[in-house]
PDB file of C-alpha atoms in Angstrom:
ATOM      1  CA  LEU A   1       0.000   0.000   0.000  1.00 70.00           C
ATOM      2  CA  ILE A   2       2.818   2.394   0.935  1.00 65.00           C
ATOM      3  CA  THR A   3       4.720   1.708  -2.291  1.00 66.00           C
ATOM      4  CA  PHE A   4       1.649   2.297  -4.483  1.00 68.00           C
ATOM      5  CA  LEU A   5       0.812   5.525  -2.641  1.00 71.00           C
ATOM      6  CA  THR A   6       4.409   6.608  -3.148  1.00 65.00           C
ATOM      7  CA  VAL A   7       4.031   6.091  -6.886  1.00 66.00           C
ATOM      8  CA  LEU A   8       0.906   8.261  -6.950  1.00 70.00           C
ATOM      9  CA  ILE A   9       2.323  11.037  -4.781  1.00 69.00           C
ATOM     10  CA  ARG A  10       5.861  11.186  -6.209  1.00 64.00           C
ATOM     11  CA  LYS A  11       4.775  10.591  -9.817  1.00 59.00           C
ATOM     12  CA  TYR A  12       7.570   8.165 -10.613  1.00 58.00           C
ATOM     13  CA  TYR A  13       7.740   6.373 -13.945  1.00 66.00           C
ATOM     14  CA  LEU A  14       4.693   4.216 -13.217  1.00 68.00           C
ATOM     15  CA  GLU A  15       5.104   1.572 -15.932  1.00 71.00           C
ATOM     16  CA  ALA A  16       8.691   0.745 -15.014  1.00 69.00           C
ATOM     17  CA  TYR A  17       7.831   0.662 -11.318  1.00 70.00           C
ATOM     18  CA  ILE A  18       4.867  -1.708 -11.724  1.00 73.00           C
ATOM     19  CA  MET A  19       6.821  -3.988 -14.088  1.00 75.00           C
ATOM     20  CA  ASP A  20       9.720  -4.226 -11.656  1.00 72.00           C
ATOM     21  CA  LEU A  21       7.344  -4.951  -8.779  1.00 75.00           C
ATOM     22  CA  ILE A  22       5.637  -7.747 -10.741  1.00 77.00           C
ATOM     23  CA  TYR A  23       8.975  -9.260 -11.823  1.00 73.00           C
ATOM     24  CA  THR A  24      10.062  -9.402  -8.195  1.00 74.00           C
ATOM     25  CA  LEU A  25       6.812 -10.929  -6.934  1.00 80.00           C
ATOM     26  CA  LYS A  26       6.193 -13.382  -9.807  1.00 79.00           C
ATOM     27  CA  PRO A  27       7.522 -16.579  -8.142  1.00 77.00           C
ATOM     28  CA  PHE A  28       5.653 -15.828  -4.920  1.00 81.00           C
ATOM     29  CA  ILE A  29       2.407 -14.903  -6.737  1.00 83.00           C
ATOM     30  CA  LEU A  30       2.618 -18.165  -8.678  1.00 80.00           C
ATOM     31  CA  LEU A  31       3.086 -20.279  -5.537  1.00 78.00           C
ATOM     32  CA  GLU A  32       0.330 -18.399  -3.704  1.00 84.00           C
ATOM     33  CA  ALA A  33      -2.078 -18.844  -6.629  1.00 84.00           C
ATOM     34  CA  ILE A  34      -1.397 -22.589  -6.743  1.00 77.00           C
ATOM     35  CA  SER A  35      -1.741 -22.965  -2.964  1.00 77.00           C
ATOM     36  CA  CYS A  36      -5.160 -21.252  -3.124  1.00 82.00           C
ATOM     37  CA  THR A  37      -6.491 -23.791  -5.630  1.00 81.00           C
ATOM     38  CA  ASN A  38      -7.830 -27.204  -4.687  1.00 80.00           C
ATOM     39  CA  ILE A  39      -4.662 -29.216  -5.367  1.00 81.00           C
ATOM     40  CA  SER A  40      -3.632 -32.241  -3.343  1.00 84.00           C
ATOM     41  CA  ASP A  41      -0.322 -32.218  -1.470  1.00 83.00           C
ATOM     42  CA  LYS A  42       0.926 -34.953  -3.783  1.00 87.00           C
ATOM     43  CA  ASN A  43       0.298 -32.876  -6.917  1.00 86.00           C
ATOM     44  CA  LEU A  44       1.645 -29.711  -5.268  1.00 83.00           C
ATOM     45  CA  ASN A  45       4.877 -31.519  -4.393  1.00 88.00           C
ATOM     46  CA  LYS A  46       5.034 -32.791  -7.963  1.00 90.00           C
ATOM     47  CA  TYR A  47       4.721 -29.208  -9.261  1.00 87.00           C
ATOM     48  CA  ILE A  48       7.448 -27.873  -6.936  1.00 89.00           C
ATOM     49  CA  ARG A  49       9.796 -30.706  -7.928  1.00 92.00           C
ATOM     50  CA  PHE A  50       9.109 -29.845 -11.575  1.00 93.00           C
ATOM     51  CA  LEU A  51       9.905 -26.176 -10.820  1.00 92.00           C
ATOM     52  CA  ILE A  52      13.168 -27.229  -9.145  1.00 94.00           C
ATOM     53  CA  THR A  53      14.086 -29.406 -12.161  1.00 95.00           C
ATOM     54  CA  ILE A  54      13.488 -26.554 -14.622  1.00 95.00           C
ATOM     55  CA  ASN A  55      15.406 -24.196 -12.333  1.00 95.00           C
ATOM     56  CA  THR A  56      18.361 -26.599 -12.270  1.00 95.00           C
ATOM     57  CA  PHE A  57      18.620 -26.301 -16.071  1.00 96.00           C
ATOM     58  CA  SER A  58      18.249 -22.537 -15.658  1.00 95.00           C
ATOM     59  CA  ILE A  59      21.180 -22.506 -13.218  1.00 96.00           C
ATOM     60  CA  VAL A  60      23.355 -24.518 -15.623  1.00 96.00           C
ATOM     61  CA  TYR A  61      22.547 -22.039 -18.400  1.00 95.00           C
ATOM     62  CA  ALA A  62      23.256 -19.147 -16.006  1.00 94.00           C
ATOM     63  CA  PHE A  63      26.667 -20.572 -15.084  1.00 95.00           C
ATOM     64  CA  TYR A  64      27.450 -21.118 -18.772  1.00 94.00           C
ATOM     65  CA  ASN A  65      26.822 -17.414 -19.445  1.00 94.00           C
ATOM     66  CA  TYR A  66      28.850 -16.514 -16.357  1.00 93.00           C
ATOM     67  CA  TYR A  67      31.749 -18.581 -17.722  1.00 94.00           C
ATOM     68  CA  LEU A  68      31.535 -16.772 -21.074  1.00 93.00           C
ATOM     69  CA  ALA A  69      31.429 -13.393 -19.297  1.00 92.00           C
ATOM     70  CA  SER A  70      34.498 -14.348 -17.242  1.00 91.00           C
ATOM     71  CA  LYS A  71      36.335 -14.921 -20.548  1.00 91.00           C
ATOM     72  CA  GLY A  72      35.583 -11.361 -21.623  1.00 90.00           C
ATOM     73  CA  ILE A  73      32.546 -12.086 -23.799  1.00 90.00           C
ATOM     74  CA  TYR A  74      29.811  -9.466 -23.360  1.00 90.00           C
ATOM     75  CA  ILE A  75      26.411 -11.032 -22.626  1.00 88.00           C
ATOM     76  CA  GLU A  76      23.795  -9.138 -24.616  1.00 86.00           C
ATOM     77  CA  GLY A  77      20.930  -8.072 -22.353  1.00 83.00           C
ATOM     78  CA  GLY A  78      22.797  -9.251 -19.264  1.00 86.00           C
ATOM     79  CA  LEU A  79      22.983  -7.330 -16.003  1.00 86.00           C
ATOM     80  CA  TYR A  80      26.335  -6.276 -14.557  1.00 87.00           C
ATOM     81  CA  ARG A  81      27.370  -4.865 -11.182  1.00 80.00           C
ATOM     82  CA  ASN A  82      30.716  -3.108 -11.132  1.00 77.00           C
ATOM     83  CA  TRP A  83      31.482  -4.816 -14.466  1.00 84.00           C
ATOM     84  CA  VAL A  84      30.780  -8.246 -12.952  1.00 87.00           C
ATOM     85  CA  TYR A  85      28.140 -10.298 -14.796  1.00 92.00           C
ATOM     86  CA  ARG A  86      25.121 -11.357 -12.755  1.00 92.00           C
ATOM     87  CA  PRO A  87      23.677 -14.655 -14.071  1.00 92.00           C
ATOM     88  CA  ASP A  88      19.893 -14.778 -14.515  1.00 92.00           C
ATOM     89  CA  GLY A  89      19.287 -18.084 -16.334  1.00 91.00           C
ATOM     90  CA  PHE A  90      15.773 -18.321 -17.822  1.00 92.00           C
ATOM     91  CA  SER A  91      14.245 -15.994 -15.208  1.00 88.00           C
ATOM     92  CA  GLY A  92      14.963 -12.635 -16.856  1.00 85.00           C
ATOM     93  CA  HIS A  93      16.570 -11.075 -13.778  1.00 88.00           C
ATOM     94  CA  PRO A  94      19.207 -12.258 -11.249  1.00 91.00           C
ATOM     95  CA  ALA A  95      16.873 -11.483  -8.321  1.00 88.00           C
ATOM     96  CA  ASN A  96      14.146 -13.667  -9.855  1.00 89.00           C
ATOM     97  CA  LEU A  97      16.604 -16.546 -10.261  1.00 92.00           C
ATOM     98  CA  ALA A  98      17.699 -16.055  -6.641  1.00 93.00           C
ATOM     99  CA  ASN A  99      14.053 -16.096  -5.500  1.00 90.00           C
ATOM    100  CA  ILE A 100      13.391 -19.436  -7.208  1.00 92.00           C
ATOM    101  CA  CYS A 101      16.646 -20.819  -5.788  1.00 93.00           C
ATOM    102  CA  MET A 102      15.522 -19.678  -2.348  1.00 91.00           C
ATOM    103  CA  ILE A 103      12.165 -21.507  -2.731  1.00 90.00           C
ATOM    104  CA  SER A 104      13.991 -24.625  -3.982  1.00 93.00           C
ATOM    105  CA  ILE A 105      16.384 -24.631  -1.024  1.00 92.00           C
ATOM    106  CA  ALA A 106      13.554 -24.216   1.501  1.00 89.00           C
ATOM    107  CA  TYR A 107      11.548 -27.089  -0.025  1.00 91.00           C
ATOM    108  CA  LEU A 108      14.491 -29.492  -0.332  1.00 91.00           C
ATOM    109  CA  PHE A 109      15.843 -28.604   3.112  1.00 86.00           C
ATOM    110  CA  GLN A 110      12.488 -29.529   4.670  1.00 84.00           C
ATOM    111  CA  ASN A 111      12.339 -32.838   2.793  1.00 85.00           C
ATOM    112  CA  ILE A 112      15.757 -34.237   3.678  1.00 82.00           C
ATOM    113  CA  GLN A 113      15.060 -37.321   5.803  1.00 73.00           C
ATOM    114  CA  ASN A 114      17.992 -39.718   5.932  1.00 72.00           C
ATOM    115  CA  ILE A 115      21.239 -38.021   4.886  1.00 71.00           C
ATOM    116  CA  LYS A 116      22.716 -41.385   3.835  1.00 76.00           C
ATOM    117  CA  SER A 117      19.955 -42.119   1.317  1.00 81.00           C
ATOM    118  CA  LYS A 118      20.553 -41.463  -2.401  1.00 84.00           C
ATOM    119  CA  LYS A 119      17.535 -39.128  -2.570  1.00 85.00           C
ATOM    120  CA  SER A 120      18.774 -36.947   0.284  1.00 85.00           C
ATOM    121  CA  LYS A 121      22.290 -36.839  -1.189  1.00 88.00           C
ATOM    122  CA  LEU A 122      20.767 -35.588  -4.458  1.00 90.00           C
ATOM    123  CA  TYR A 123      18.794 -32.966  -2.500  1.00 90.00           C
ATOM    124  CA  ILE A 124      21.976 -31.783  -0.756  1.00 90.00           C
ATOM    125  CA  LEU A 125      23.762 -31.526  -4.119  1.00 93.00           C
ATOM    126  CA  ILE A 126      20.908 -29.423  -5.576  1.00 94.00           C
ATOM    127  CA  ILE A 127      20.837 -27.236  -2.428  1.00 93.00           C
ATOM    128  CA  VAL A 128      24.577 -26.520  -2.804  1.00 93.00           C
ATOM    129  CA  LEU A 129      24.036 -25.728  -6.495  1.00 95.00           C
ATOM    130  CA  ASN A 130      21.225 -23.298  -5.640  1.00 94.00           C
ATOM    131  CA  LEU A 131      23.246 -21.665  -2.858  1.00 92.00           C
ATOM    132  CA  SER A 132      26.157 -21.168  -5.258  1.00 93.00           C
ATOM    133  CA  CYS A 133      23.774 -19.646  -7.778  1.00 94.00           C
ATOM    134  CA  ILE A 134      22.402 -17.149  -5.239  1.00 92.00           C
ATOM    135  CA  TYR A 135      25.960 -16.126  -4.396  1.00 91.00           C
ATOM    136  CA  PHE A 136      26.911 -15.490  -8.040  1.00 93.00           C
ATOM    137  CA  THR A 137      23.705 -13.544  -8.769  1.00 92.00           C
ATOM    138  CA  LEU A 138      24.933 -11.011  -6.174  1.00 87.00           C
ATOM    139  CA  ALA A 139      21.374 -10.931  -4.796  1.00 86.00           C
ATOM    140  CA  ARG A 140      22.201  -9.840  -1.273  1.00 80.00           C
ATOM    141  CA  LEU A 141      18.658  -9.817   0.133  1.00 81.00           C
ATOM    142  CA  GLN A 142      17.956 -13.404  -0.967  1.00 85.00           C
ATOM    143  CA  LEU A 143      21.300 -14.587   0.392  1.00 83.00           C
ATOM    144  CA  PHE A 144      20.572 -12.886   3.720  1.00 80.00           C
ATOM    145  CA  ILE A 145      17.063 -14.411   3.897  1.00 83.00           C
ATOM    146  CA  ILE A 146      18.256 -17.944   3.166  1.00 82.00           C
ATOM    147  CA  ILE A 147      21.003 -17.681   5.822  1.00 79.00           C
ATOM    148  CA  ILE A 148      18.424 -16.517   8.385  1.00 80.00           C
ATOM    149  CA  TYR A 149      16.089 -19.340   7.301  1.00 82.00           C
ATOM    150  CA  VAL A 150      18.760 -22.025   7.774  1.00 78.00           C
ATOM    151  CA  MET A 151      19.802 -20.594  11.148  1.00 78.00           C
ATOM    152  CA  TYR A 152      16.146 -20.473  12.262  1.00 80.00           C
ATOM    153  CA  PHE A 153      15.670 -24.091  11.151  1.00 78.00           C
ATOM    154  CA  ILE A 154      18.703 -25.155  13.185  1.00 77.00           C
ATOM    155  CA  TYR A 155      17.476 -23.064  16.120  1.00 78.00           C
ATOM    156  CA  GLN A 156      14.104 -24.864  16.033  1.00 79.00           C
ATOM    157  CA  LYS A 157      15.828 -28.260  16.146  1.00 76.00           C
ATOM    158  CA  ILE A 158      17.757 -27.446  19.333  1.00 78.00           C
ATOM    159  CA  ASN A 159      16.073 -28.814  22.458  1.00 78.00           C
ATOM    160  CA  LYS A 160      18.250 -27.366  25.224  1.00 79.00           C
ATOM    161  CA  THR A 161      17.255 -23.835  26.249  1.00 80.00           C
ATOM    162  CA  SER A 162      20.825 -22.872  27.177  1.00 79.00           C
ATOM    163  CA  ILE A 163      22.112 -23.772  23.693  1.00 80.00           C
ATOM    164  CA  LYS A 164      19.199 -21.879  22.099  1.00 79.00           C
ATOM    165  CA  ILE A 165      20.138 -18.769  24.089  1.00 82.00           C
ATOM    166  CA  MET A 166      23.789 -19.132  23.021  1.00 81.00           C
ATOM    167  CA  VAL A 167      22.818 -19.437  19.333  1.00 78.00           C
ATOM    168  CA  PHE A 168      20.521 -16.422  19.621  1.00 80.00           C
ATOM    169  CA  LEU A 169      23.229 -14.323  21.299  1.00 82.00           C
ATOM    170  CA  LEU A 170      25.736 -15.403  18.642  1.00 79.00           C
ATOM    171  CA  LEU A 171      23.389 -14.288  15.853  1.00 76.00           C
ATOM    172  CA  ALA A 172      22.520 -11.016  17.593  1.00 77.00           C
ATOM    173  CA  GLY A 173      26.190 -10.327  18.315  1.00 76.00           C
ATOM    174  CA  SER A 174      27.113 -10.954  14.674  1.00 71.00           C
ATOM    175  CA  CYS A 175      24.462  -8.472  13.515  1.00 69.00           C
ATOM    176  CA  ILE A 176      25.589  -5.822  16.010  1.00 72.00           C
ATOM    177  CA  PHE A 177      29.257  -6.335  15.098  1.00 68.00           C
ATOM    178  CA  THR A 178      28.408  -5.923  11.394  1.00 63.00           C
ATOM    179  CA  LEU A 179      26.369  -2.772  11.979  1.00 61.00           C
ATOM    180  CA  MET A 180      29.143  -1.224  14.089  1.00 61.00           C
ATOM    181  CA  ASP A 181      31.059  -0.666  10.849  1.00 60.00           C
ATOM    182  CA  TYR A 182      28.115   1.263   9.402  1.00 59.00           C
ATOM    183  CA  LYS A 183      30.351   3.949   7.825  1.00 64.00           C
ATOM    184  CA  LYS A 184      31.921   1.348   5.537  1.00 62.00           C
ATOM    185  CA  ILE A 185      28.442   0.111   4.607  1.00 59.00           C
ATOM    186  CA  LEU A 186      27.308   3.645   3.761  1.00 63.00           C
ATOM    187  CA  ASN A 187      30.465   4.250   1.707  1.00 65.00           C
ATOM    188  CA  ASN A 188      29.749   1.106  -0.302  1.00 61.00           C
ATOM    189  CA  TYR A 189      26.233   2.396  -0.947  1.00 59.00           C
ATOM    190  CA  THR A 190      27.297   5.863  -2.042  1.00 59.00           C
ATOM    191  CA  ASN A 191      30.124   4.632  -4.290  1.00 63.00           C
ATOM    192  CA  ASP A 192      27.809   2.359  -6.284  1.00 64.00           C
ATOM    193  CA  ILE A 193      25.243   4.283  -8.388  1.00 64.00           C
ATOM    194  CA  ASP A 194      22.542   1.582  -8.065  1.00 65.00           C
ATOM    195  CA  ASN A 195      23.020   1.358  -4.320  1.00 65.00           C
ATOM    196  CA  ALA A 196      23.215   5.139  -4.027  1.00 66.00           C
ATOM    197  CA  ILE A 197      19.737   5.393  -5.560  1.00 68.00           C
ATOM    198  CA  ARG A 198      18.420   2.828  -3.066  1.00 67.00           C
ATOM    199  CA  PHE A 199      20.061   4.636  -0.186  1.00 67.00           C
ATOM    200  CA  GLN A 200      18.436   7.911  -1.259  1.00 68.00           C
ATOM    201  CA  ALA A 201      15.091   6.108  -1.184  1.00 68.00           C
ATOM    202  CA  ILE A 202      15.834   4.752   2.301  1.00 65.00           C
ATOM    203  CA  LYS A 203      16.532   8.317   3.497  1.00 68.00           C
ATOM    204  CA  LYS A 204      13.446   9.810   1.815  1.00 69.00           C
ATOM    205  CA  VAL A 205      10.800   7.199   2.652  1.00 65.00           C
ATOM    206  CA  PRO A 206      10.554   7.892   6.438  1.00 64.00           C
TER     207      PRO A 206
END
């Protein structure tokens, strides 16, 4: 609601804004739409596994383009950050690819039963592939979310309260330690034109 009101009040380039918003939300809208329909858990799992399979091919294609870019070949229509190519696979944008990777990791992580089984080993291999892909897309928000998700999952599995408190303090301490060097973070934002635009928005929105 706030973002749409901002568009109306500030009179930004509406078409570009709406398109970008839809591109970002597409994977989540698709999953939400499917979950709202009368589909059995068996068929829903089948769909998600199909999505993960297609995304695996997308990742391979993304890494192929990344390899070409690393050899100095310019990828037509590709996105770059500080002259570093950001792979997007079949998704059209690195953030979209990272979103689908994030969904894939969450699903597979929840379905690992016996680590020694062939199925679980395959799941672990695909999880590592998806994590690597998120890293190379330079999608910082998705990488941050998936790290928090994994840590929360581990936190939920701990039974002893004392260990839970230690894990929580470790996470909180890491966040505080990172934020203590806020000047370096702000310098990174202002030196990068894309990040500088975002930082201006962060300052203006409140």
